[in-house]
Short mmCIF file of C-alpha atoms in Angstrom, two decimals:
data_model
loop_
_atom_site.label_atom_id
_atom_site.label_comp_id
_atom_site.label_asym_id
_atom_site.label_seq_id
_atom_site.Cartn_x
_atom_site.Cartn_y
_atom_site.Cartn_z
CA MET A 895 -4.73 26.25 -1.92
CA ARG A 896 -3.07 24.25 0.86
CA ALA A 897 -3.30 20.48 1.26
CA LYS A 898 -6.16 20.14 3.78
CA THR A 899 -8.20 22.83 2.03
CA ARG A 900 -7.73 21.12 -1.33
CA LEU A 901 -9.08 17.86 0.09
CA ILE A 902 -12.37 19.64 0.82
CA HIS A 903 -12.54 22.31 -1.89
CA GLY A 904 -10.70 20.58 -4.73
CA GLY A 905 -12.34 19.07 -7.79
CA ILE A 906 -16.07 19.54 -8.32
CA VAL A 907 -17.69 20.87 -5.14
CA GLY A 908 -21.38 20.26 -4.43
CA ASP A 909 -24.17 20.39 -6.99
CA GLU A 910 -24.94 23.52 -9.01
CA ALA A 911 -28.44 22.36 -9.91
CA THR A 912 -29.67 22.17 -6.31
CA GLY A 913 -27.05 23.93 -4.21
CA ALA A 914 -26.27 20.73 -2.30
CA VAL A 915 -22.85 20.99 -0.64
CA SER A 916 -22.31 17.24 -1.04
CA THR A 917 -21.98 15.73 -4.50
CA PRO A 918 -25.21 13.73 -5.13
CA ILE A 919 -25.19 10.01 -5.77
CA TYR A 920 -26.36 9.67 -9.36
CA GLN A 921 -27.73 6.14 -9.20
CA VAL A 922 -28.43 5.94 -12.90
CA SER A 923 -27.37 3.72 -15.77
CA THR A 924 -28.43 5.71 -18.82
CA TYR A 925 -29.31 9.30 -19.78
CA LYS A 926 -31.91 10.95 -22.02
CA GLN A 927 -30.59 12.16 -25.38
CA GLN A 928 -32.06 15.20 -27.16
CA SER A 929 -31.48 13.45 -30.48
CA VAL A 930 -29.20 10.69 -31.71
CA GLY A 931 -25.70 11.46 -30.40
CA VAL A 932 -26.78 14.75 -28.79
CA PHE A 933 -26.76 14.57 -24.98
CA ASN A 934 -25.95 16.66 -21.93
CA GLY A 935 -22.48 15.31 -21.07
CA TYR A 936 -23.45 11.74 -20.23
CA GLU A 937 -24.87 8.91 -22.30
CA TYR A 938 -24.19 5.70 -20.36
CA SER A 939 -22.73 5.21 -16.87
CA ARG A 940 -19.98 2.82 -17.94
CA THR A 941 -18.63 5.66 -20.06
CA GLY A 942 -19.25 8.36 -17.47
CA ASN A 943 -21.28 9.04 -14.34
CA PRO A 944 -21.53 12.44 -12.59
CA THR A 945 -20.64 11.09 -9.14
CA ARG A 946 -17.72 9.07 -10.47
CA HIS A 947 -16.63 12.04 -12.56
CA ALA A 948 -16.55 14.27 -9.46
CA LEU A 949 -14.26 11.73 -7.76
CA GLU A 950 -12.04 11.44 -10.84
CA VAL A 951 -11.62 15.20 -11.10
CA LEU A 952 -10.85 15.39 -7.38
CA ILE A 953 -8.13 12.72 -7.37
CA SER A 954 -6.58 14.27 -10.48
CA ASP A 955 -6.54 17.63 -8.72
CA LEU A 956 -4.94 16.13 -5.59
CA GLU A 957 -2.25 14.28 -7.55
CA GLY A 958 -1.56 17.17 -9.91
CA GLY A 959 -2.37 15.20 -13.07
CA LYS A 960 -4.30 15.72 -16.29
CA ALA A 961 -7.12 13.25 -15.62
CA GLY A 962 -8.29 10.72 -13.05
CA PHE A 963 -10.06 7.37 -13.41
CA ALA A 964 -12.02 5.34 -10.86
CA PHE A 965 -12.14 1.54 -11.01
CA GLY A 966 -13.90 -1.24 -9.15
CA SER A 967 -10.76 -2.22 -7.18
CA GLY A 968 -7.06 -1.50 -6.95
CA MET A 969 -6.33 -4.60 -9.01
CA ALA A 970 -8.82 -3.46 -11.67
CA ALA A 971 -6.89 -0.19 -11.80
CA ILE A 972 -3.53 -1.95 -12.15
CA SER A 973 -4.87 -4.40 -14.75
CA SER A 974 -6.40 -1.57 -16.79
CA VAL A 975 -3.13 0.38 -16.73
CA MET A 976 -1.30 -2.74 -17.93
CA MET A 977 -3.70 -2.88 -20.89
CA LEU A 978 -1.87 0.16 -22.21
CA PHE A 979 0.77 -2.36 -23.27
CA SER A 980 0.82 -5.05 -25.95
CA LYS A 981 1.99 -8.57 -26.61
CA GLY A 982 5.78 -8.69 -26.52
CA ASP A 983 6.15 -5.74 -24.15
CA HIS A 984 8.21 -5.99 -20.96
CA ILE A 985 7.72 -4.27 -17.59
CA VAL A 986 10.28 -3.78 -14.80
CA LEU A 987 8.70 -3.89 -11.32
CA THR A 988 9.67 -3.44 -7.69
CA ASP A 989 10.62 -6.82 -6.21
CA ASP A 990 8.61 -6.91 -2.95
CA VAL A 991 5.55 -5.54 -4.68
CA TYR A 992 2.05 -6.29 -3.36
CA GLY A 993 1.22 -9.97 -3.87
CA GLY A 994 -1.80 -9.21 -6.05
CA THR A 995 0.36 -7.21 -8.44
CA TYR A 996 2.89 -10.04 -8.59
CA ARG A 997 0.09 -12.53 -9.26
CA VAL A 998 -1.56 -10.59 -12.08
CA MET A 999 1.80 -10.02 -13.79
CA THR A 1000 3.06 -13.61 -13.50
CA LYS A 1001 -0.17 -15.61 -13.73
CA VAL A 1002 -2.51 -13.54 -15.92
CA LEU A 1003 -0.82 -10.89 -18.05
CA ASN A 1004 1.99 -13.27 -19.00
CA ARG A 1005 -0.67 -15.28 -20.87
CA PHE A 1006 -1.12 -12.28 -23.17
CA GLY A 1007 2.59 -11.96 -23.87
CA ILE A 1008 3.42 -9.16 -21.40
CA SER A 1009 6.58 -10.18 -19.53
CA SER A 1010 7.98 -8.80 -16.28
CA THR A 1011 11.19 -8.61 -14.27
CA PHE A 1012 11.23 -7.89 -10.54
CA VAL A 1013 14.18 -5.98 -9.09
CA ASP A 1014 15.10 -3.96 -6.02
CA SER A 1015 13.91 -0.59 -7.29
CA SER A 1016 15.60 1.20 -4.37
CA ASP A 1017 18.82 0.47 -6.29
CA ILE A 1018 18.54 2.40 -9.54
CA THR A 1019 21.43 0.45 -11.09
CA GLU A 1020 19.38 -2.75 -10.75
CA VAL A 1021 16.46 -1.08 -12.50
CA GLU A 1022 18.64 0.11 -15.36
CA ALA A 1023 20.26 -3.31 -15.72
CA ALA A 1024 16.83 -4.95 -16.04
CA ILE A 1025 15.74 -2.75 -18.95
CA GLU A 1026 15.49 -4.71 -22.20
CA PRO A 1027 14.91 -3.55 -25.80
CA ASN A 1028 11.19 -4.32 -25.45
CA THR A 1029 10.77 -2.70 -22.00
CA LYS A 1030 7.92 -0.18 -21.97
CA ALA A 1031 7.51 0.83 -18.33
CA ILE A 1032 8.89 0.82 -14.80
CA PHE A 1033 6.35 0.03 -12.07
CA LEU A 1034 7.29 0.84 -8.50
CA GLU A 1035 5.99 1.10 -4.97
CA SER A 1036 7.58 3.52 -2.53
CA PRO A 1037 7.61 2.59 0.27
CA THR A 1038 7.22 -1.05 -0.71
CA ASN A 1039 4.78 -3.59 0.65
CA PRO A 1040 5.68 -5.12 3.10
CA LEU A 1041 9.39 -4.35 3.61
CA LEU A 1042 9.02 -0.55 3.29
CA LYS A 1043 11.99 0.02 1.00
CA VAL A 1044 12.17 3.51 -0.50
CA THR A 1045 12.72 4.22 -4.19
CA ASP A 1046 13.95 7.48 -5.69
CA ILE A 1047 10.86 8.38 -7.72
CA GLU A 1048 12.48 11.38 -9.41
CA GLY A 1049 15.57 9.34 -10.28
CA ILE A 1050 13.54 6.47 -11.74
CA ALA A 1051 11.32 8.90 -13.68
CA LYS A 1052 14.41 10.57 -15.14
CA LEU A 1053 15.81 7.19 -16.16
CA GLY A 1054 12.44 6.30 -17.68
CA LYS A 1055 12.37 9.44 -19.79
CA GLU A 1056 15.93 8.84 -20.98
CA LYS A 1057 14.94 5.33 -22.08
CA GLY A 1058 11.52 6.27 -23.46
CA LEU A 1059 9.66 4.36 -20.74
CA LEU A 1060 6.59 5.16 -18.67
CA THR A 1061 7.05 5.46 -14.91
CA ILE A 1062 4.11 4.04 -12.92
CA VAL A 1063 3.93 4.57 -9.15
CA ASP A 1064 1.63 2.78 -6.73
CA ASN A 1065 1.06 5.56 -4.18
CA THR A 1066 -1.32 3.62 -1.92
CA PHE A 1067 0.83 3.78 1.22
CA MET A 1068 1.54 7.51 1.04
CA THR A 1069 -1.59 8.96 -0.61
CA PRO A 1070 -1.43 12.35 -2.36
CA TYR A 1071 -1.47 14.00 1.07
CA PHE A 1072 2.08 12.83 1.81
CA GLN A 1073 3.53 12.15 -1.67
CA GLN A 1074 2.82 13.35 -5.21
CA PRO A 1075 4.76 11.26 -7.75
CA ILE A 1076 3.60 13.22 -10.83
CA ALA A 1077 5.35 16.32 -9.48
CA GLN A 1078 8.49 14.14 -9.31
CA GLY A 1079 8.23 13.06 -12.93
CA ALA A 1080 5.98 9.97 -12.85
CA ASP A 1081 3.62 9.41 -15.78
CA ILE A 1082 0.95 7.36 -13.99
CA VAL A 1083 -0.02 7.17 -10.32
CA LEU A 1084 -2.41 4.59 -8.95
CA HIS A 1085 -4.03 3.73 -5.65
CA SER A 1086 -5.88 0.95 -3.99
CA ALA A 1087 -8.44 3.48 -2.77
CA THR A 1088 -9.84 0.73 -0.56
CA LYS A 1089 -7.04 1.68 1.81
CA TYR A 1090 -6.23 5.18 3.13
CA ILE A 1091 -8.28 7.17 0.63
CA GLY A 1092 -11.50 5.41 1.63
CA GLY A 1093 -10.11 4.88 5.10
CA HIS A 1094 -13.08 3.22 6.80
CA SER A 1095 -13.06 -0.42 5.60
CA ASP A 1096 -16.35 0.10 3.77
CA VAL A 1097 -15.46 0.38 0.08
CA VAL A 1098 -13.35 -1.47 -2.51
CA ALA A 1099 -11.99 0.80 -5.23
CA GLY A 1100 -9.01 1.76 -7.37
CA LEU A 1101 -7.89 5.16 -8.67
CA VAL A 1102 -5.50 6.17 -11.45
CA VAL A 1103 -4.13 9.59 -12.37
CA VAL A 1104 -2.21 10.27 -15.59
CA ALA A 1105 0.17 13.10 -16.42
CA THR A 1106 -0.66 13.72 -20.09
CA ASP A 1107 -3.67 14.20 -22.34
CA GLU A 1108 -2.47 11.34 -24.55
CA LEU A 1109 -2.44 8.88 -21.64
CA ALA A 1110 -5.83 10.19 -20.52
CA GLU A 1111 -7.34 9.45 -23.92
CA GLU A 1112 -5.82 5.95 -24.04
CA LEU A 1113 -6.86 5.01 -20.51
CA HIS A 1114 -10.39 6.33 -20.93
CA PHE A 1115 -10.73 4.16 -24.04
CA ILE A 1116 -9.58 1.13 -22.01
CA GLN A 1117 -11.82 1.99 -19.04
CA ASN A 1118 -14.86 2.32 -21.27
CA SER A 1119 -14.00 -0.78 -23.29
CA VAL A 1120 -13.26 -3.08 -20.36
CA GLY A 1121 -15.88 -1.59 -18.02
CA ALA A 1122 -14.21 -2.17 -14.64
CA VAL A 1123 -15.69 1.10 -13.36
CA LEU A 1124 -16.53 2.21 -9.84
CA GLY A 1125 -20.22 2.57 -8.97
CA PRO A 1126 -21.71 5.91 -7.88
CA GLN A 1127 -22.29 4.99 -4.22
CA ASP A 1128 -18.70 3.82 -3.78
CA SER A 1129 -17.50 6.93 -5.62
CA TRP A 1130 -19.44 9.06 -3.14
CA LEU A 1131 -17.93 7.17 -0.20
CA LEU A 1132 -14.44 7.97 -1.50
CA ILE A 1133 -15.27 11.65 -1.94
CA ARG A 1134 -16.48 11.69 1.65
CA GLY A 1135 -13.41 9.81 2.88
CA ILE A 1136 -11.02 12.19 1.12
CA LYS A 1137 -12.36 15.16 3.10
CA THR A 1138 -10.74 13.80 6.29
CA LEU A 1139 -7.68 12.26 4.61
CA GLY A 1140 -5.28 14.89 5.94
CA LEU A 1141 -6.45 14.55 9.53
CA ARG A 1142 -6.29 10.77 9.34
CA MET A 1143 -2.87 10.58 7.68
CA GLU A 1144 -1.33 12.87 10.29
CA GLU A 1145 -2.73 10.69 13.08
CA HIS A 1146 -1.62 7.46 11.35
CA ASN A 1147 1.84 8.98 10.95
CA GLU A 1148 2.13 10.13 14.57
CA ASN A 1149 0.87 6.85 16.04
CA ALA A 1150 3.12 4.75 13.79
CA LEU A 1151 6.26 6.60 14.87
CA LYS A 1152 5.50 5.97 18.56
CA ILE A 1153 4.72 2.31 17.96
CA ALA A 1154 7.83 1.79 15.81
CA LYS A 1155 10.00 3.23 18.59
CA PHE A 1156 8.35 0.85 21.07
CA LEU A 1157 8.90 -2.16 18.81
CA VAL A 1158 12.55 -1.46 18.04
CA ALA A 1159 13.31 -1.34 21.78
CA HIS A 1160 11.48 -4.61 22.57
CA ASP A 1161 13.52 -7.77 23.18
CA ALA A 1162 10.98 -10.03 21.45
CA ILE A 1163 11.34 -8.25 18.10
CA GLY A 1164 14.12 -9.24 15.72
CA LYS A 1165 13.91 -6.46 13.15
CA VAL A 1166 11.64 -3.49 12.53
CA TYR A 1167 10.98 -2.10 9.05
CA TYR A 1168 9.92 1.55 9.24
CA PRO A 1169 11.16 4.38 6.98
CA GLY A 1170 10.83 7.00 9.73
CA PHE A 1171 13.98 5.82 11.53
CA GLU A 1172 17.15 7.79 10.80
CA ASP A 1173 19.11 4.56 10.26
CA HIS A 1174 16.65 3.35 7.60
CA PRO A 1175 18.47 3.32 4.20
CA GLY A 1176 15.67 5.38 2.65
CA TYR A 1177 15.17 7.89 5.48
CA GLU A 1178 16.75 10.92 3.80
CA LEU A 1179 15.04 10.12 0.51
CA MET A 1180 11.68 9.84 2.26
CA LYS A 1181 12.18 13.27 3.82
CA LYS A 1182 12.98 14.67 0.37
CA GLN A 1183 10.08 13.18 -1.63
CA ALA A 1184 7.33 12.85 0.99
CA THR A 1185 5.96 14.96 3.83
CA GLY A 1186 5.30 12.01 6.15
CA PHE A 1187 6.42 8.44 6.79
CA GLY A 1188 2.99 6.81 6.73
CA GLY A 1189 1.20 4.41 9.03
CA MET A 1190 2.75 1.06 8.01
CA ILE A 1191 5.24 -0.96 10.06
CA SER A 1192 6.59 -4.47 9.55
CA PHE A 1193 8.55 -6.43 12.14
CA ASP A 1194 9.91 -9.95 12.60
CA VAL A 1195 9.06 -12.04 15.66
CA GLY A 1196 11.23 -14.98 14.55
CA SER A 1197 8.80 -17.72 13.56
CA GLU A 1198 5.32 -18.59 12.38
CA ASP A 1199 4.41 -19.97 15.83
CA LYS A 1200 5.42 -16.76 17.60
CA ALA A 1201 3.47 -14.72 15.07
CA ASP A 1202 0.39 -16.84 15.79
CA GLU A 1203 0.86 -16.40 19.56
CA LEU A 1204 0.98 -12.64 19.08
CA LEU A 1205 -2.19 -12.65 16.96
CA ALA A 1206 -4.06 -14.69 19.56
CA LYS A 1207 -3.38 -12.19 22.35
CA LEU A 1208 -4.00 -8.86 20.66
CA ARG A 1209 -7.25 -7.01 21.43
CA TYR A 1210 -7.19 -3.83 19.35
CA PHE A 1211 -5.32 -4.98 16.22
CA THR A 1212 -7.76 -6.73 13.89
CA LEU A 1213 -6.42 -9.66 11.86
CA ALA A 1214 -7.40 -8.68 8.31
CA GLU A 1215 -6.06 -8.54 4.76
CA SER A 1216 -6.38 -4.80 4.21
CA LEU A 1217 -4.68 -1.66 5.52
CA GLY A 1218 -5.13 2.10 5.80
CA ALA A 1219 -8.30 2.10 7.88
CA VAL A 1220 -9.23 4.02 11.01
CA GLU A 1221 -8.90 0.78 12.98
CA SER A 1222 -5.50 -0.85 13.43
CA LEU A 1223 -5.07 -3.97 11.29
CA ILE A 1224 -2.49 -6.73 11.48
CA SER A 1225 -1.49 -9.40 8.98
CA ILE A 1226 1.10 -12.06 8.26
CA PRO A 1227 2.27 -11.28 4.70
CA ALA A 1228 3.69 -14.78 4.04
CA ARG A 1229 0.27 -16.37 4.59
CA MET A 1230 -2.00 -13.50 3.59
CA THR A 1231 -1.21 -10.56 1.29
CA HIS A 1232 1.88 -12.19 -0.25
CA ALA A 1233 0.86 -15.86 -0.14
CA SER A 1234 0.64 -15.88 -3.95
CA ILE A 1235 4.43 -15.38 -4.13
CA PRO A 1236 6.33 -18.72 -3.97
CA ARG A 1237 7.92 -19.33 -0.55
CA ASP A 1238 11.48 -19.51 -1.90
CA ARG A 1239 10.98 -16.13 -3.54
CA ARG A 1240 9.45 -14.68 -0.36
CA LEU A 1241 12.40 -15.81 1.74
CA GLU A 1242 14.81 -14.44 -0.83
CA LEU A 1243 13.13 -11.04 -0.48
CA GLY A 1244 13.06 -11.17 3.32
CA ILE A 1245 9.34 -11.93 3.71
CA THR A 1246 9.83 -14.55 6.43
CA ASP A 1247 7.22 -16.70 8.13
CA GLY A 1248 7.63 -14.58 11.26
CA LEU A 1249 7.18 -11.25 9.51
CA VAL A 1250 4.23 -9.25 10.85
CA ARG A 1251 2.75 -6.18 9.15
CA ILE A 1252 0.64 -3.66 11.02
CA SER A 1253 -1.42 -0.83 9.65
CA VAL A 1254 -1.55 1.61 12.54
CA GLY A 1255 -4.99 3.12 13.03
CA ILE A 1256 -6.13 6.32 14.67
CA GLU A 1257 -7.09 4.89 18.05
CA ASP A 1258 -5.51 6.36 21.19
CA VAL A 1259 -1.89 5.31 20.77
CA GLU A 1260 -1.53 4.47 24.48
CA ASP A 1261 -4.17 1.75 24.08
CA LEU A 1262 -2.32 0.35 21.08
CA LEU A 1263 1.02 0.36 22.91
CA GLU A 1264 -0.47 -1.36 25.95
CA ASP A 1265 -2.08 -3.96 23.69
CA LEU A 1266 1.22 -4.75 21.97
CA GLU A 1267 3.05 -4.83 25.27
CA GLN A 1268 0.72 -7.38 26.88
CA ALA A 1269 0.67 -9.54 23.74
CA LEU A 1270 4.47 -9.60 23.44
CA ALA A 1271 5.05 -10.19 27.17
#
């Protein structure tokens, strides 16, 4: 089954009981039992819900894993995965990771004795050097948010196996349509499904796929115990969104390439971060481990004031925190998505006050180019 067909015919299709071609929304909290402990697959919707289950099977199918799990947000997914670890454990993470991930590791999970080290994961020697005797996992984004650095997933996964560590990949930017980390050796893949998988700015959700039955059993125990589960209506919205994921990702990809070429040639732009350029350090690696370059671009206009001037003049780029939607979104990472990272650390990473991040939508690209041109003039 090819990629676009799998998006529509993968997982659990329709409803056998009624013949409905769309998975029903099972808006139910509890289920009738024939006798104590004897029930027809479901007992309580925190533990399992048919609509959520259909989504979980589908994302597992798309990522090539053993089991999928749906959570109330991307951060709920990340936090639940981190509950696989214990007091005294250590995690190595990508340095310019999403600000929410940085915050939960350094402000919340550290209270429970889980420590973390942030390194440039595009340099595998830095990752290896950061591994300590108590290290349990390597957590990476590829490409990263917002500087779009590319990490060798297969290389990191191999290092992880040699050291007895789990490899966790945040695949939000690429989605399983463009990149499948489990096939490259990763143990756990997660998504902020709020972004491209949902794709329409109408749902907040997180998804996780695991590569082994053992991890599936552990994570299901955590999901059921903690209860940060996705509701049935939001699960249904994701199933619906996934059906057009391939079409959307191809359009995001095509539009982003045209806009990146426009930006790199513009005198008002200092630097453009986009992995689809041949001179990008991760270009060849991206071509090897992904089938597209995605819809994200970051660029530097030089200062906070110039960034604000740009925002004030744009018509079709919506100033918003999120990404991966059908509409084009724009943000200033230093004051928005990555504001939780201390300024000195941001500047050290290259997240300047003039850095702008755009999530290229699926509008007519000529309208987007004209909008950027008039705003930068």
